[in-house]
Structures are given as C-alpha cells and as structure tokens.
PDB file of C-alpha atoms in Angstrom:
ATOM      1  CA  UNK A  16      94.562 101.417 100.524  1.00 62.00           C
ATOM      2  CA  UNK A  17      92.209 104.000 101.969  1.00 88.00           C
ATOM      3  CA  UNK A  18      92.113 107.681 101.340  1.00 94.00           C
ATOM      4  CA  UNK A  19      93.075 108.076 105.183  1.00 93.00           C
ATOM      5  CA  UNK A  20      96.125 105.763 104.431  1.00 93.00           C
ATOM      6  CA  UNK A  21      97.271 107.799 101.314  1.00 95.00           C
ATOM      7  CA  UNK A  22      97.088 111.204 102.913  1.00 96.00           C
ATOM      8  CA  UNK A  23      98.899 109.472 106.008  1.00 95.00           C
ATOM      9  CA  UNK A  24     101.089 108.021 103.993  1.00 94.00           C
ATOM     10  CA  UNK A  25     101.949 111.756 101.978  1.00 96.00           C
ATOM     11  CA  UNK A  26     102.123 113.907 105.331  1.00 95.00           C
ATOM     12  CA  UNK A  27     104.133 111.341 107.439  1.00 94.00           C
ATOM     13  CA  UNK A  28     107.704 112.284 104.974  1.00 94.00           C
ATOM     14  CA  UNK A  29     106.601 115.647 104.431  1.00 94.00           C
ATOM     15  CA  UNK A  30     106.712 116.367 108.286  1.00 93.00           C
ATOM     16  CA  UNK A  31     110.191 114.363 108.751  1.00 92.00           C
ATOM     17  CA  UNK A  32     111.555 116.741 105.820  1.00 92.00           C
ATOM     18  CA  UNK A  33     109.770 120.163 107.776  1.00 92.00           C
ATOM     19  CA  UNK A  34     110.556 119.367 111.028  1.00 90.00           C
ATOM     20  CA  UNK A  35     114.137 117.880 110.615  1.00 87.00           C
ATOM     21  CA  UNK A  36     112.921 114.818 112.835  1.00 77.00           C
ATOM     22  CA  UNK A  37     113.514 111.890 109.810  1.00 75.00           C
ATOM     23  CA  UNK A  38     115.153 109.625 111.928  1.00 75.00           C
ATOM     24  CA  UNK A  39     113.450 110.364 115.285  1.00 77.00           C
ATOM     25  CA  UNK A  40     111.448 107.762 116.726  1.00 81.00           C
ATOM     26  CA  UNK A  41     107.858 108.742 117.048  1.00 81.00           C
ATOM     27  CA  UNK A  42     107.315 108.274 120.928  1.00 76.00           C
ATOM     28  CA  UNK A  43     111.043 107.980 121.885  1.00 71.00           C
ATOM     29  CA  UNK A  44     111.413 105.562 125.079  1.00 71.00           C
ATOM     30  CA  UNK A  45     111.427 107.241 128.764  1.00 60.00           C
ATOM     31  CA  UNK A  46     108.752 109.801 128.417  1.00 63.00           C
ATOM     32  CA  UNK A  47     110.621 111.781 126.096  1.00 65.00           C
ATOM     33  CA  UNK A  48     107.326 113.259 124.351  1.00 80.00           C
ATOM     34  CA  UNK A  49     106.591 113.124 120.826  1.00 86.00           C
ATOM     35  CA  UNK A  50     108.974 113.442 117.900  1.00 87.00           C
ATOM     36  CA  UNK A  51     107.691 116.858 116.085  1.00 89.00           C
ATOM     37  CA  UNK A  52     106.383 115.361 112.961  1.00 91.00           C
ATOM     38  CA  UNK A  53     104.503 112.832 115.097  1.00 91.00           C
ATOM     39  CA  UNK A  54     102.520 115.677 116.374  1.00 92.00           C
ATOM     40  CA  UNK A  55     102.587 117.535 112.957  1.00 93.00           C
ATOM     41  CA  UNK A  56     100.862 114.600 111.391  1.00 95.00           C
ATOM     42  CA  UNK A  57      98.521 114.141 113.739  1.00 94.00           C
ATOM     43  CA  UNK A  58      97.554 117.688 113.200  1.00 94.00           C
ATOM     44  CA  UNK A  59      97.383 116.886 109.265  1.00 96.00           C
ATOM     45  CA  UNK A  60      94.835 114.058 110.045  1.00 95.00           C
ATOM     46  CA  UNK A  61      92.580 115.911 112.560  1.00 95.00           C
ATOM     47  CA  UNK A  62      91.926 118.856 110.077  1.00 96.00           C
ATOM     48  CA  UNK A  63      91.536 116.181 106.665  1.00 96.00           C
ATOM     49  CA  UNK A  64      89.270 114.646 109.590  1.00 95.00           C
ATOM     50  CA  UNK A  65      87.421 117.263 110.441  1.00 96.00           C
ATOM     51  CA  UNK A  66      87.135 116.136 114.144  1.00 95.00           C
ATOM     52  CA  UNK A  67      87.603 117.410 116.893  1.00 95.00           C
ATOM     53  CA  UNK A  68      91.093 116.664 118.876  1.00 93.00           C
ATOM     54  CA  UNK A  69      89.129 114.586 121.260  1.00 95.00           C
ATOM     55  CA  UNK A  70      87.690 112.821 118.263  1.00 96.00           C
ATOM     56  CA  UNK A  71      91.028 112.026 116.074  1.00 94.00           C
ATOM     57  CA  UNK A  72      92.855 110.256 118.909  1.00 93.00           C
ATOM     58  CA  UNK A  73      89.454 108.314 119.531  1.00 94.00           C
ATOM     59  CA  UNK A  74      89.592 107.568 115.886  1.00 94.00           C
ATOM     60  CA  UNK A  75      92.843 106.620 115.316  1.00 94.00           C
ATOM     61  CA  UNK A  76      92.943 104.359 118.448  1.00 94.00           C
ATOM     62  CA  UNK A  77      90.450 101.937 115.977  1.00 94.00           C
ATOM     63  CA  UNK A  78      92.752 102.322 113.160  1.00 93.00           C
ATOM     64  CA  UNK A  79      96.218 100.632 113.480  1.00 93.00           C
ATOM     65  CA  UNK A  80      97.706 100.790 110.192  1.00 94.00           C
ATOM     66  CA  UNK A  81      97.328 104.691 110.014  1.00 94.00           C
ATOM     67  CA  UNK A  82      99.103 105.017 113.598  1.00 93.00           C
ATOM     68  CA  UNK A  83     101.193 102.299 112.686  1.00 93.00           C
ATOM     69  CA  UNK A  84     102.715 104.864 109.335  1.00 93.00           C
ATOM     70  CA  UNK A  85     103.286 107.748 111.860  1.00 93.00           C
ATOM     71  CA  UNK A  86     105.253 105.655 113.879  1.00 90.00           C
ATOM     72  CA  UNK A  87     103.220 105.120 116.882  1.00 91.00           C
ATOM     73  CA  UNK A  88     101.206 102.010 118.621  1.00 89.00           C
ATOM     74  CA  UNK A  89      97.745 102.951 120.488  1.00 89.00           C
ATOM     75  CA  UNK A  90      99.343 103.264 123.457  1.00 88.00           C
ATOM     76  CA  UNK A  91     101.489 105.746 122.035  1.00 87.00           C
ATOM     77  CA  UNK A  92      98.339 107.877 121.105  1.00 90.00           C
ATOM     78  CA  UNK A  93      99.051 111.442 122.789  1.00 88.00           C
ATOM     79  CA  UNK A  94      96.151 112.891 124.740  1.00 87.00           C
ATOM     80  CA  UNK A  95      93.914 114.782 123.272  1.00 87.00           C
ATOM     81  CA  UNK A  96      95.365 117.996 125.213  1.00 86.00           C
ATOM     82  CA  UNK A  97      98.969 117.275 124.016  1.00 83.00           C
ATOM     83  CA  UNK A  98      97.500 118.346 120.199  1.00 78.00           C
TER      84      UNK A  98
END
C-alpha cells in the first residue's frame, strides 16, 4: 500500500463523516454532479500532491486504485475547473 493509498484511504471516511454524504454515491447516475466528499477528497489529494488542479486529475486518471477508494472510475474524474 502506497502513502497516496493510506492518506486516500484516511480522508475518503473523514469527508463522508464532514459532509454527511456516507452513503452517497460518488458520481451519482444522470449528471447529478459529485457527491461532496468526492470533491472534498479530491481537494485532500491535490494539496498532499502539491499539484496543480490540472495536474491531480491528470494524475489520478493513471492511478485506479486511489480513484477507485473515492468512489469514482476515470471517467468519473471531474474537470479540472469543477475543483
């Protein structure tokens, strides 16, 4: 397990708890945007990152697994504007 994958892995539950979204699906069906700790955690990773929005989305469309623990596929992946 990578340091990525821990942090991920911390943040993901911690979001569901802040946010109040714990059973919300990630990228509910229909265009219905993002679930808030979706976005929240994407936030997390872009600052332990320290990328650029641009660059996390790039990054985590190479990385399954950690995209995979938020809940989303790489299709899912918001754009970079949506952070």
């Amino acid at each position: 397990m990578t340091q990525i994958s821990r942090f991920t892995g911390e943040i993901v539950p911690i979001a569901q708890v802040v946010t109040g979204d714990g059973d919300e699906s990630a990228a509910p069906e229909g265009g219905g945007g993002f679930a808030d700790y979706a976005l929240v955690s994407l936030h997390c990773l872009r600052i332990y990152l320290d990328t650029s929005y641009r660059m996390t989305i790039d990054l985590l469309k190479e990385m399954p697994q950690i995209t995979g623990e938020i809940g989303l596929s790489k299709a899912d992946l918001p754009a970079p504007s949506t952070l």
